[in-house]
mmCIF file of C-alpha atoms and ligand atoms in Angstrom:
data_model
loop_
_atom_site.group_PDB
_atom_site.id
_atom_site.type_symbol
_atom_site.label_atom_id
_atom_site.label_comp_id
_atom_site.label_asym_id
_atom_site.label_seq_id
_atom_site.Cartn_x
_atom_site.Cartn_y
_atom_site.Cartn_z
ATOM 1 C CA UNK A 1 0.000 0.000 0.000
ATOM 2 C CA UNK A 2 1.280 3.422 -0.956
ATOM 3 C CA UNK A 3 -0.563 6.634 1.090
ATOM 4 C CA UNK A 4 0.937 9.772 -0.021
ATOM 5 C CA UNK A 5 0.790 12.642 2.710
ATOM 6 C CA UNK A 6 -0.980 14.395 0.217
ATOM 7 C CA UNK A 7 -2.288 13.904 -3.194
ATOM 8 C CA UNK A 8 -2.349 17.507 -4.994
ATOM 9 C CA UNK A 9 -3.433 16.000 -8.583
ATOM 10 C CA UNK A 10 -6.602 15.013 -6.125
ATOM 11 C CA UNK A 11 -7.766 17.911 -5.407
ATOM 12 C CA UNK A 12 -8.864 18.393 -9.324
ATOM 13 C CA UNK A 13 -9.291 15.009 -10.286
ATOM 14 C CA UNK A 14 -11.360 14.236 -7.445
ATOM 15 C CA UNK A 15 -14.521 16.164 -8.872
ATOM 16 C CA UNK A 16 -12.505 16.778 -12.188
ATOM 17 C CA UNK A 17 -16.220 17.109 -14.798
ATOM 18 C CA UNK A 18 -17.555 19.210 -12.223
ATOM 19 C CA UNK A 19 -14.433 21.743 -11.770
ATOM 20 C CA UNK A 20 -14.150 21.686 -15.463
ATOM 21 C CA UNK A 21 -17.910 23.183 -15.813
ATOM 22 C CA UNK A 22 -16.979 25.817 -13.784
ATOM 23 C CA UNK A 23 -14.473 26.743 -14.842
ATOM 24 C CA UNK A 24 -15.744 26.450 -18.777
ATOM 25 C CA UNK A 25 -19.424 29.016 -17.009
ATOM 26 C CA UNK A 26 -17.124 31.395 -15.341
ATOM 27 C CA UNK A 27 -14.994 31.528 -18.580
ATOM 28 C CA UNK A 28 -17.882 31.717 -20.899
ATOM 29 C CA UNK A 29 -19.517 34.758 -18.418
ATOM 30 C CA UNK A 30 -15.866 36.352 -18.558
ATOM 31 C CA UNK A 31 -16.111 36.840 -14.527
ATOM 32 C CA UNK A 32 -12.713 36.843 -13.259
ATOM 33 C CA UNK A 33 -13.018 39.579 -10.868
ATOM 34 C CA UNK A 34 -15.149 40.866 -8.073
ATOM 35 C CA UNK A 35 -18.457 39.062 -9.507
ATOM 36 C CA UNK A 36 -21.373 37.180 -7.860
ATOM 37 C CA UNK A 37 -19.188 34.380 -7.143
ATOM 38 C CA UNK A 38 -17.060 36.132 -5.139
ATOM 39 C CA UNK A 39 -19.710 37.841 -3.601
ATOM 40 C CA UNK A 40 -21.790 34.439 -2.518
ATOM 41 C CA UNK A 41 -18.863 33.029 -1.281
ATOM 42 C CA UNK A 42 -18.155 35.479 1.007
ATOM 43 C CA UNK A 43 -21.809 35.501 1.895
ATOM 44 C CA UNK A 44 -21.649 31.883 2.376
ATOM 45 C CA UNK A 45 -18.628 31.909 4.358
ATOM 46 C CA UNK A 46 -19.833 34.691 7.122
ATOM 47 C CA UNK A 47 -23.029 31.985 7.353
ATOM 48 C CA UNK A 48 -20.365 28.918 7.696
ATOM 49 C CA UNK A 49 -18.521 30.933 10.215
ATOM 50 C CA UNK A 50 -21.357 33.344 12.343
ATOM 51 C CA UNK A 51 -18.952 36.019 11.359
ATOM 52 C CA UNK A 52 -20.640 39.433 10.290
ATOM 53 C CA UNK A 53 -18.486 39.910 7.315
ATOM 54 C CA UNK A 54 -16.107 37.817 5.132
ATOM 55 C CA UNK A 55 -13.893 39.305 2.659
ATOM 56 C CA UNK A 56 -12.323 37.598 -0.307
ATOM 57 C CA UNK A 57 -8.537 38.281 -0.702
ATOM 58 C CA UNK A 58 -5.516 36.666 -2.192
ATOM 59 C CA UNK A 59 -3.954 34.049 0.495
ATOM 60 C CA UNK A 60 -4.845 34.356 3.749
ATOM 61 C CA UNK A 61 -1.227 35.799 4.519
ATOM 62 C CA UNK A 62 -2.381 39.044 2.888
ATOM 63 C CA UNK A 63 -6.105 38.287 4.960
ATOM 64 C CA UNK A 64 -3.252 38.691 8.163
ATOM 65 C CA UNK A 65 -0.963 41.901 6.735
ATOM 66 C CA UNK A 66 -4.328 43.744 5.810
ATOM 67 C CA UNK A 67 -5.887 43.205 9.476
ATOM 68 C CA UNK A 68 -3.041 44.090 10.930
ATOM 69 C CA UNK A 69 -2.796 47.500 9.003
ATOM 70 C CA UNK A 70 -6.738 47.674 9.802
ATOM 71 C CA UNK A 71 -5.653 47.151 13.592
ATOM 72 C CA UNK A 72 -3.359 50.089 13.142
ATOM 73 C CA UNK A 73 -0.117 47.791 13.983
ATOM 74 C CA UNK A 74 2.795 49.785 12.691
ATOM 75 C CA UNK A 75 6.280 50.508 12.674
ATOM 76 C CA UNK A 76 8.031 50.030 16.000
ATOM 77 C CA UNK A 77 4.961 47.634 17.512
ATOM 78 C CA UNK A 78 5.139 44.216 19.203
ATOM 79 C CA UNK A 79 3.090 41.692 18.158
ATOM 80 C CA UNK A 80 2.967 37.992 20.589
ATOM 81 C CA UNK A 81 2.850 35.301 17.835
ATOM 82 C CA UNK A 82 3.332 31.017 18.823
ATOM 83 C CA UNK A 83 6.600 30.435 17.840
ATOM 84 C CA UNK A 84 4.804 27.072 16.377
ATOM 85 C CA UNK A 85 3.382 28.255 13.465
ATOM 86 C CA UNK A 86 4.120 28.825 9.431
ATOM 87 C CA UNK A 87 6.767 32.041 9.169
ATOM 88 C CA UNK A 88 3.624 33.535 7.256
ATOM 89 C CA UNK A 89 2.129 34.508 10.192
ATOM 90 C CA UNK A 90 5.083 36.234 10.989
ATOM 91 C CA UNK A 91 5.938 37.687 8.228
ATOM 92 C CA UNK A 92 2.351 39.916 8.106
ATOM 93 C CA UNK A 93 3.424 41.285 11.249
ATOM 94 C CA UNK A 94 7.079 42.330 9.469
ATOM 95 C CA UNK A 95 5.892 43.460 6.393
ATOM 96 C CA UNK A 96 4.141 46.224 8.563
ATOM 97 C CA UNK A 97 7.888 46.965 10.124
ATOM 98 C CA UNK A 98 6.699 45.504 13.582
ATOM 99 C CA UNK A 99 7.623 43.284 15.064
ATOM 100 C CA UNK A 100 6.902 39.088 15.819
ATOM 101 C CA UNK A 101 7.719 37.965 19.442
ATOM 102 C CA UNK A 102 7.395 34.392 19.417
ATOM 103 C CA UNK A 103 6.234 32.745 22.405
ATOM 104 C CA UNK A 104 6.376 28.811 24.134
ATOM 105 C CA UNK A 105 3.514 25.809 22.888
ATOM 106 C CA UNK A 106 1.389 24.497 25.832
ATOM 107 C CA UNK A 107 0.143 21.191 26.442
ATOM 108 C CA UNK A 108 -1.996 21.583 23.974
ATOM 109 C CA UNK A 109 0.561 22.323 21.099
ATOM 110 C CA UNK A 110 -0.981 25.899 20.591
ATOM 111 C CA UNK A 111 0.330 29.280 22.194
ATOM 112 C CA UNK A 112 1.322 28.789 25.582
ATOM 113 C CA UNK A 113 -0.686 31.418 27.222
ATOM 114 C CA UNK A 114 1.618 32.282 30.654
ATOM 115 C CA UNK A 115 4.508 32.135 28.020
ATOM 116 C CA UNK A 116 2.830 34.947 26.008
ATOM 117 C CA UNK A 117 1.527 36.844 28.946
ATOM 118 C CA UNK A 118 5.257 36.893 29.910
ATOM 119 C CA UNK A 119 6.116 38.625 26.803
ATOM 120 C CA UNK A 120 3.556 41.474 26.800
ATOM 121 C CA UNK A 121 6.111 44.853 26.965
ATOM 122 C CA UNK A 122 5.179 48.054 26.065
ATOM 123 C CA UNK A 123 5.896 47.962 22.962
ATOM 124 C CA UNK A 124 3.243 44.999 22.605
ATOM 125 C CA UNK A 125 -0.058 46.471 20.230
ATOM 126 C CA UNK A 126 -1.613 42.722 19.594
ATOM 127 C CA UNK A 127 -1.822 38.901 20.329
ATOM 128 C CA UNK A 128 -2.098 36.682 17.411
ATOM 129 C CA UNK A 129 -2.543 33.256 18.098
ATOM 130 C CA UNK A 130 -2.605 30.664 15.337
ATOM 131 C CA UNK A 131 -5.320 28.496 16.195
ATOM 132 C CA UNK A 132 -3.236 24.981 14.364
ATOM 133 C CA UNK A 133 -4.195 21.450 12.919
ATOM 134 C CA UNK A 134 -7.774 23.181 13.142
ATOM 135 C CA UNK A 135 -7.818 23.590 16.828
ATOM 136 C CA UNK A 136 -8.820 26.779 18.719
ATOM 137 C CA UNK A 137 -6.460 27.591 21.731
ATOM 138 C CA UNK A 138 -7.310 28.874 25.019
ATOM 139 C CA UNK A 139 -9.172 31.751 23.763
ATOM 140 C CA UNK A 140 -10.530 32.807 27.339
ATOM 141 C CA UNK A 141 -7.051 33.176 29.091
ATOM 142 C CA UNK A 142 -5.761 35.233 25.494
ATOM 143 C CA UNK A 143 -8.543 37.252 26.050
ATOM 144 C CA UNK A 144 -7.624 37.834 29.787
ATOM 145 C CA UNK A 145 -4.346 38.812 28.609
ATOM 146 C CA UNK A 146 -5.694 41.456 25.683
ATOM 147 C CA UNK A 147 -8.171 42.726 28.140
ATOM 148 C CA UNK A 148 -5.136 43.412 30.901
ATOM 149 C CA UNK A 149 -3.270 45.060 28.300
ATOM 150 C CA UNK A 150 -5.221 46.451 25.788
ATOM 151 C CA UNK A 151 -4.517 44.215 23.326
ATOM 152 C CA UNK A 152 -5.613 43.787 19.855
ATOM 153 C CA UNK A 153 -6.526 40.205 19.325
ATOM 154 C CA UNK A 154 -6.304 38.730 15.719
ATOM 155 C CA UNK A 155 -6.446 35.129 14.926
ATOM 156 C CA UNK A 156 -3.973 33.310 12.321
ATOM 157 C CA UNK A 157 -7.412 30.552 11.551
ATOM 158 C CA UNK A 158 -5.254 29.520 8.350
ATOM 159 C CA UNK A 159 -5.904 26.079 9.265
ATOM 160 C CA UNK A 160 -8.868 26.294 10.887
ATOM 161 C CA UNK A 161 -12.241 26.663 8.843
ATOM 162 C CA UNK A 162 -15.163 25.602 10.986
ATOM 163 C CA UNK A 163 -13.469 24.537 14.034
ATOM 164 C CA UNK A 164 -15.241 25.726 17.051
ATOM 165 C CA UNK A 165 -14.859 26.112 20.938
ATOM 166 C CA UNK A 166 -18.183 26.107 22.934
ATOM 167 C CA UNK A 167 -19.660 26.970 19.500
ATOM 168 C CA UNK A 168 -18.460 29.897 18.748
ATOM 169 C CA UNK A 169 -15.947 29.744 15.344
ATOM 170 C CA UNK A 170 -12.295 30.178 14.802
ATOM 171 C CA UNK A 171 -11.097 33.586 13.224
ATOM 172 C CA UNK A 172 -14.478 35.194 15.031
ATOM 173 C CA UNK A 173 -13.048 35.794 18.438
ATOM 174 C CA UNK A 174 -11.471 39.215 18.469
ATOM 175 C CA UNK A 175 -10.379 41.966 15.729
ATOM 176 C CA UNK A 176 -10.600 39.066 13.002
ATOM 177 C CA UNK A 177 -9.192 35.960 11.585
ATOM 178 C CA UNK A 178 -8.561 35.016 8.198
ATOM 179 C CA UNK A 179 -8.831 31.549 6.416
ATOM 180 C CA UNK A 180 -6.268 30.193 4.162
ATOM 181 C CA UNK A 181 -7.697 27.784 0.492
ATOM 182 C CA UNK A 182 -4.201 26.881 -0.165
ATOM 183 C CA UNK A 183 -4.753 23.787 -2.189
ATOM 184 C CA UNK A 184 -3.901 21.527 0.628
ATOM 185 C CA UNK A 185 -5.972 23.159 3.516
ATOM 186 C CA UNK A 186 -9.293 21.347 4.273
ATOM 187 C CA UNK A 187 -11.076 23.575 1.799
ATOM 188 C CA UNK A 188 -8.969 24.048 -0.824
ATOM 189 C CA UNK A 189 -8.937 25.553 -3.955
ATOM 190 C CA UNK A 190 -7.124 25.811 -7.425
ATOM 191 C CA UNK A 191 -4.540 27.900 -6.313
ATOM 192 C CA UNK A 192 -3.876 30.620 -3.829
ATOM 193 C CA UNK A 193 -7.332 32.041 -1.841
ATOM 194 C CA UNK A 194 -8.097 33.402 1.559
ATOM 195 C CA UNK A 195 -10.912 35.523 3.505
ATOM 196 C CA UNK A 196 -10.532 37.832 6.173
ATOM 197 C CA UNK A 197 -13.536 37.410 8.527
ATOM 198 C CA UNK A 198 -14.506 40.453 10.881
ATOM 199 C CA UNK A 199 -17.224 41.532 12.788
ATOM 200 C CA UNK A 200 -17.007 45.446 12.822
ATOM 201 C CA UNK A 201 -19.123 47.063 9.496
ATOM 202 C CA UNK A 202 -16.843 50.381 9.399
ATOM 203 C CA UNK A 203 -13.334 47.944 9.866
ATOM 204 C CA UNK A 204 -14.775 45.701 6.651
ATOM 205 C CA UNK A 205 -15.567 48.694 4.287
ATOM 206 C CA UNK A 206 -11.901 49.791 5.109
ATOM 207 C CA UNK A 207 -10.902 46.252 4.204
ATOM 208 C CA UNK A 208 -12.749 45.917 1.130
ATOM 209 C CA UNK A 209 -11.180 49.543 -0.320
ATOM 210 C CA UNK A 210 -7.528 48.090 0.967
ATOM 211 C CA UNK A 211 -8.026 45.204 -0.822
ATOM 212 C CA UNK A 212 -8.901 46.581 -4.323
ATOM 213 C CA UNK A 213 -6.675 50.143 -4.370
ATOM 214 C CA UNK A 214 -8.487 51.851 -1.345
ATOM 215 C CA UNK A 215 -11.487 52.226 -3.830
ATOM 216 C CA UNK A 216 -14.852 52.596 -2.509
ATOM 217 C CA UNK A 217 -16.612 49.400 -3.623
ATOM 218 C CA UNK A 218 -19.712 51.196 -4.595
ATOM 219 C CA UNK A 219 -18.559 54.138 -6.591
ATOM 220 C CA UNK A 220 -14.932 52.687 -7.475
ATOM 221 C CA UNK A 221 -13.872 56.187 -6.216
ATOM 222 C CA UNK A 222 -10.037 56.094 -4.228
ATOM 223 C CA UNK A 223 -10.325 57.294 -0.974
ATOM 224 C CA UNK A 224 -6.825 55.539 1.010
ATOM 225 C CA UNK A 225 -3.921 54.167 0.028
ATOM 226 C CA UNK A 226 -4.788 49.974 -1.103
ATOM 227 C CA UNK A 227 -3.180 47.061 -2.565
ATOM 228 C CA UNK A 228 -4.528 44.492 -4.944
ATOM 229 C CA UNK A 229 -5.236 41.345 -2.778
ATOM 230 C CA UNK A 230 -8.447 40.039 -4.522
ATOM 231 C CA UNK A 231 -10.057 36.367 -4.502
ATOM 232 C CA UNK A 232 -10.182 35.419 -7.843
ATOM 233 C CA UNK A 233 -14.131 34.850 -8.949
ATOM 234 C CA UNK A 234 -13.083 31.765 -10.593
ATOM 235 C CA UNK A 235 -11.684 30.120 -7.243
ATOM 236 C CA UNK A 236 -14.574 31.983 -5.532
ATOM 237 C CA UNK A 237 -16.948 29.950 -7.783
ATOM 238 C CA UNK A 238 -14.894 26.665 -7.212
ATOM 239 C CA UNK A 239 -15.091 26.988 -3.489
ATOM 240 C CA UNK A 240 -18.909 27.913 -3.645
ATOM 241 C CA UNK A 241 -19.170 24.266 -5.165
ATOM 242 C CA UNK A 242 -16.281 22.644 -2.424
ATOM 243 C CA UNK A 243 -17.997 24.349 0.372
ATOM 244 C CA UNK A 244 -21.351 21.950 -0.263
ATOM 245 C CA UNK A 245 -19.424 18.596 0.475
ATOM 246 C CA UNK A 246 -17.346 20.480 3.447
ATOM 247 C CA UNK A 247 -19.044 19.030 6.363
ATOM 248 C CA UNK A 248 -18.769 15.903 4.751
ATOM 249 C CA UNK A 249 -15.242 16.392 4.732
ATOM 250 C CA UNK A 250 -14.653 17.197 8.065
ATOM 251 C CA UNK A 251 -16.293 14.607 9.337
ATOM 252 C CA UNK A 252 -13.933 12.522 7.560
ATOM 253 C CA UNK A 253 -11.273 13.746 9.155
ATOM 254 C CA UNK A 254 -12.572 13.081 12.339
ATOM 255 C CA UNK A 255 -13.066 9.685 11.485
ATOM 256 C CA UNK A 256 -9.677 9.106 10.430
ATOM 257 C CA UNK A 257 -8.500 10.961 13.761
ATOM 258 C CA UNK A 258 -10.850 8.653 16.130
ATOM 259 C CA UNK A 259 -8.947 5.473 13.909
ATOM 260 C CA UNK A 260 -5.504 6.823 14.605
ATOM 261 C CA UNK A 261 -6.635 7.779 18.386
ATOM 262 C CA UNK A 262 -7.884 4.270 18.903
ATOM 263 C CA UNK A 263 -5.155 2.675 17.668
ATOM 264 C CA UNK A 264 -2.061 4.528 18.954
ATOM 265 C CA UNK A 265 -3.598 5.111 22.163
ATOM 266 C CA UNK A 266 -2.096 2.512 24.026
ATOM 267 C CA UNK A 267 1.551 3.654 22.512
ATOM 268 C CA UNK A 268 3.949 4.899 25.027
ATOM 269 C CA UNK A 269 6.203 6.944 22.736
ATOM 270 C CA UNK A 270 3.870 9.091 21.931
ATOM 271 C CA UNK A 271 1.911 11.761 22.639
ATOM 272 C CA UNK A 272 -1.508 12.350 20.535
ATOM 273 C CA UNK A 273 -3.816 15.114 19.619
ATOM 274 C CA UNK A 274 -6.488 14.954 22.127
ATOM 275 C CA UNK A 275 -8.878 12.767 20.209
ATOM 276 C CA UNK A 276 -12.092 13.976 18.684
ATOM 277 C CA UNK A 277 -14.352 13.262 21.022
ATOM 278 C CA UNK A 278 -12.685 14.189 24.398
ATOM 279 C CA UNK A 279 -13.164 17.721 24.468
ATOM 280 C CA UNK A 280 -16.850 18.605 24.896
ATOM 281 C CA UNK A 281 -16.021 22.357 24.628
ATOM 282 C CA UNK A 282 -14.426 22.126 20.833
ATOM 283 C CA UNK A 283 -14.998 20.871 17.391
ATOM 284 C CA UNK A 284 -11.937 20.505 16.174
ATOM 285 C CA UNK A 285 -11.416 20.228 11.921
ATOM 286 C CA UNK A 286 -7.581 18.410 11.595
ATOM 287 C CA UNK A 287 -6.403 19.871 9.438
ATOM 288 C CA UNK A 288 -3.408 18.271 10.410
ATOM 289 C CA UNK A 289 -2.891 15.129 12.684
ATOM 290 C CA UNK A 290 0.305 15.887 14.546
ATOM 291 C CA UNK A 291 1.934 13.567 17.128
ATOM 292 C CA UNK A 292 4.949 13.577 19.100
ATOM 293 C CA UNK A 293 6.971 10.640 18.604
ATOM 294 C CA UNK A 294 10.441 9.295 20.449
ATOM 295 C CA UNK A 295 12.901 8.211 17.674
ATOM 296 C CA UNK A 296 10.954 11.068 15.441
ATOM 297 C CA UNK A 297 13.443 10.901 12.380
ATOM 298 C CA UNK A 298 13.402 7.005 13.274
ATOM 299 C CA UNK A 299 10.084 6.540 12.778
ATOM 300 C CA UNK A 300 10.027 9.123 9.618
ATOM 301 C CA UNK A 301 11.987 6.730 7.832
ATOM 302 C CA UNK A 302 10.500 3.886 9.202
ATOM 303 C CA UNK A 303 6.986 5.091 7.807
ATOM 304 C CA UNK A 304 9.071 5.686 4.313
ATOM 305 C CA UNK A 305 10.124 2.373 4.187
ATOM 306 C CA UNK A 306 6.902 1.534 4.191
ATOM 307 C CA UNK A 307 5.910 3.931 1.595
ATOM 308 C CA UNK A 308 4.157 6.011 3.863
ATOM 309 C CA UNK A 309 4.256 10.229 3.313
ATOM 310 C CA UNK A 310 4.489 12.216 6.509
ATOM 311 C CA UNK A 311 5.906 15.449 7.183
ATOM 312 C CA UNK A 312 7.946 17.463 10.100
ATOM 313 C CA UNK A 313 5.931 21.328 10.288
ATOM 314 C CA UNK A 314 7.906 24.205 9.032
ATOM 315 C CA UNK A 315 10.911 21.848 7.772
ATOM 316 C CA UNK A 316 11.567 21.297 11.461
ATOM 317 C CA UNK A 317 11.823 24.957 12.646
ATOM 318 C CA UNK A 318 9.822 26.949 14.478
ATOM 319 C CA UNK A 319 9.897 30.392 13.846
ATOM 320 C CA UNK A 320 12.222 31.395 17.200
ATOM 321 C CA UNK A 321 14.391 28.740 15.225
ATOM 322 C CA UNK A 322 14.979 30.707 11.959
ATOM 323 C CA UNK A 323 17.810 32.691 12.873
ATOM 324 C CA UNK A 324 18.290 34.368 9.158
ATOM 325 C CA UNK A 325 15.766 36.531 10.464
ATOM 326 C CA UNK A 326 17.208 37.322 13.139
ATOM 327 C CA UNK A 327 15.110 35.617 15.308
ATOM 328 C CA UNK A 328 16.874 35.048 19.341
ATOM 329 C CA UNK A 329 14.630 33.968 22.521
ATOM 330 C CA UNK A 330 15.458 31.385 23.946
ATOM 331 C CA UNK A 331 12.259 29.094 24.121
ATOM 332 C CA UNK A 332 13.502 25.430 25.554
ATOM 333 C CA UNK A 333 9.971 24.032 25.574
ATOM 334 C CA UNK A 334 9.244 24.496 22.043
ATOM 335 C CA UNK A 335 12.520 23.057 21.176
ATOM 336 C CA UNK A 336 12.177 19.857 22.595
ATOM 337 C CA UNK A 337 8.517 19.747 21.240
ATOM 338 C CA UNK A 338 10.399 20.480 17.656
ATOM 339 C CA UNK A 339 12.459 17.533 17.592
ATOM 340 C CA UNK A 340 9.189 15.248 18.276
ATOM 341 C CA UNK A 341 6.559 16.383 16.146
ATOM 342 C CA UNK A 342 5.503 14.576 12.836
ATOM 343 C CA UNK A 343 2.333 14.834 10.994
ATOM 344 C CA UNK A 344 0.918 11.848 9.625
ATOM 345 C CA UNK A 345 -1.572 11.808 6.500
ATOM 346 C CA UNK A 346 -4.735 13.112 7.245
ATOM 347 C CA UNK A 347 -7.115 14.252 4.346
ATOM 348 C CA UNK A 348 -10.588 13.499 3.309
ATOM 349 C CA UNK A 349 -9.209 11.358 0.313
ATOM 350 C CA UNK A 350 -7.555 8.480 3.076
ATOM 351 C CA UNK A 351 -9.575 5.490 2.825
ATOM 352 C CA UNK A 352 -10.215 3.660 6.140
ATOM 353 C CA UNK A 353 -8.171 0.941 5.156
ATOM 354 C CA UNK A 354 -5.147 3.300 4.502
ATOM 355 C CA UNK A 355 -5.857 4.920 8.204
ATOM 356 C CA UNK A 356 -5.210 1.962 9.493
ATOM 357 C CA UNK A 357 -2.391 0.852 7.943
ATOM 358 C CA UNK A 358 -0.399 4.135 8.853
ATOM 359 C CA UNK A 359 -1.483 3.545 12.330
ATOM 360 C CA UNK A 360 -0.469 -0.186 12.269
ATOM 361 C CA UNK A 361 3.036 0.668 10.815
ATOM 362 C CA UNK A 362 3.620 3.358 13.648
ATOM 363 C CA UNK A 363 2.808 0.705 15.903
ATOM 364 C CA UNK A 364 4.784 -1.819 14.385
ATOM 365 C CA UNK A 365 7.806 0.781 14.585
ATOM 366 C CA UNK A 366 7.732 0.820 18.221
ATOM 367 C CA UNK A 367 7.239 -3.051 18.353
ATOM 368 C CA UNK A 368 3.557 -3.108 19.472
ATOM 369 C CA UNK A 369 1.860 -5.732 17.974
HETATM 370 C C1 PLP B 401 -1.508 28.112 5.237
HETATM 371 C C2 PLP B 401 -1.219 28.969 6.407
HETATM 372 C C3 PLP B 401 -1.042 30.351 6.311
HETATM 373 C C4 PLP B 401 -0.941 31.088 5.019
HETATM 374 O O1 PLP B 401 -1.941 30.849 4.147
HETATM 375 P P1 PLP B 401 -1.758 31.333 2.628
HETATM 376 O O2 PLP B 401 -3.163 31.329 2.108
HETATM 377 O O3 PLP B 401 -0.889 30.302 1.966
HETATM 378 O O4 PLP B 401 -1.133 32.669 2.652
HETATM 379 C C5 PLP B 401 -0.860 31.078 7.471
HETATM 380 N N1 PLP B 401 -0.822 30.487 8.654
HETATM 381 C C6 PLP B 401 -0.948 29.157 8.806
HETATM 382 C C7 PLP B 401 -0.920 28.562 10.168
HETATM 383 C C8 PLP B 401 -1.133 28.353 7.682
HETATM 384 O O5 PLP B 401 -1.228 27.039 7.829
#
């Protein structure tokens, strides 16, 4: 048996007549920009989420620089990121000339919230915690620590479409959150996508000029400084069509989870995602299924052998890690966390007999029977 961490040619061929129709209506109707697509999707995507608004942009890094800039982060400013996350959610922060202040994991492989109320200075304007693997963190003690401080809170919810804790949505807890359709993310598209989701009417008009040159949407007249971050109609129209099978996909995530939970359970060397159904307070979307494993690189190659894809985050590094950026703190838990993690496959394309053999070969690696 060969499982792939990831199939990319599956994401087309998957529903391959389908995509091709709309592509071939879009096409035909020459909508390629800012059209009814784009605007039901967004539509449909504030209903998915409870948010008030959701805004179409390029990639949800942009859906994190443009918040930011909303939030009035600037030059000089601190921003408290989890120093395990993707450099992009750094990088928003930079590109605004402030600056990202990585802080420990918890328990619960998110940001470690004494760790970041530790780093709050003066110099701190926001607290953006990437809510990972489709898991919300502790949102309540965050918001402690944004309410101490006067904090701006906005969520890095890449990875985290329809996740919830005690029903309430990731990327709709504070300033605003933004959602990432990066072909591989659980709703994926063609190519590069995100949304911004936000709650406040005057901060989403602001977004939708930044987004499209600072012009007014209504009267295309330029009233601040923009970009051009748009989401394509054509993916728009795709994800309209992905989004009806989406629940249907999560749950087979879930199911693949509960397999690998019941199966590795009783396996000493590691330690699991909590499973998903033994946290009555979250839904949780795994996006990812990352487990810490003794004899990590061991059991990488182990699990190649065997023809099995699986993947270390970030190429290994967490972002307090990447000194070419001059990154320094010193952050000892999130090291040793670093040299265990591994993701195994997790997709709605794994059958249940493929679940099961990836958990029976990381068994086997340990000597279980
Ligand atoms: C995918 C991802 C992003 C960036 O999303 P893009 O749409 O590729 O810009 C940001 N943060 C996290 C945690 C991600 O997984």
């Amino acid at each position: 048996m060969h499982v792939p961490f990831f199939s990319y040619p599956r994401v087309f061929t998957s529903s391959e007549r389908e995509l091709l129709e709309i592509i071939r209506q879009v096409g035909r109707r020459g909508a390629f920009i800012m059209q009814e697509d784009l605007r039901v999707f967004e539509e449909n995507i504030a209903k998915f989420t409870g948010a008030r608004f959701a805004l179409g942009v390029g990639n949800a890094t942009d859906a994190l620089e443009l918040l930011l800039s909303a939030a009035g982060i600037s030059g000089g400013d601190e921003v408290i990121v989890c120093s395990h996350t993707l450099i992009a959610t750094a990088s928003a922060v930079q590109r605004l000339g402030a600056r990202a202040v990585p802080v420990e994991v918890g328990r619960d492989s998110l940001m470690d919230p004494e760790s970041a109320q530790a780093a709050v200075s003066s110099k701190t304007k926001a607290i953006l915690p990437t809510q990972l693997n489709g898991r919300i963190c502790d949102m309540d003690a965050i918001a402690d620590i944004a309410t101490k401080h006067g904090l701006v809170i906005v969520e890095d919810s890449a990875q985290a479409l329809g996740a919830t804790y005690l029903g309430k949505a990731a990327g709709t807890f504070g300033f605003g959150g933004c959602i990432s359709f990066y072909p591989a993310k659980s709703l994926g598209s063609l190519g590069d996508g995100g949304v911004i989701l936000c709650n406040d009417a005057q901060i989403h008009e602001i977004l939708s000029m930044m987004r499209d040159h600072g012009r007014d949407p209504l009267t295309g007249e330029v009233k601040m400084w923009g970009r051009n971050s748009r989401l394509d109609n054509m993916q728009a129209a795709i994800l309209n069509y992905r989004l009806r099978s989406f629940d249907e996909h999560i749950s087979k995530r879930r199911e693949v989870a509960r397999l690998y939970h019941s199966i590795l359970k009783s396996v000493k060397e590691l330690t699991l995602p909590i499973g998903p159904d033994d946290d009555p307070e979250r839904f949780d979307v795994f996006q990812n299924y990352e487990i810490q494993a003794g004899e990590r690189d061991a059991l990488k190659q182990y699990l190649t052998d065997h023809h099995i894809g699986s993947i270390i985050q970030w190429g290994g590094k967490a972002l307090h890690q990447l000194r070419h950026l001059g990154f320094d703190a010193s952050l000892p838990r999130t090291d040793a966390f670093m040299s265990r993690i591994l993701l195994l496959p997790m997709n709605q394309f794994l059958t249940e007999n493929e679940a099961v053999y990836v958990a029976q070969t990381v068994k086997e690696f340990y000597g279980y029977e």
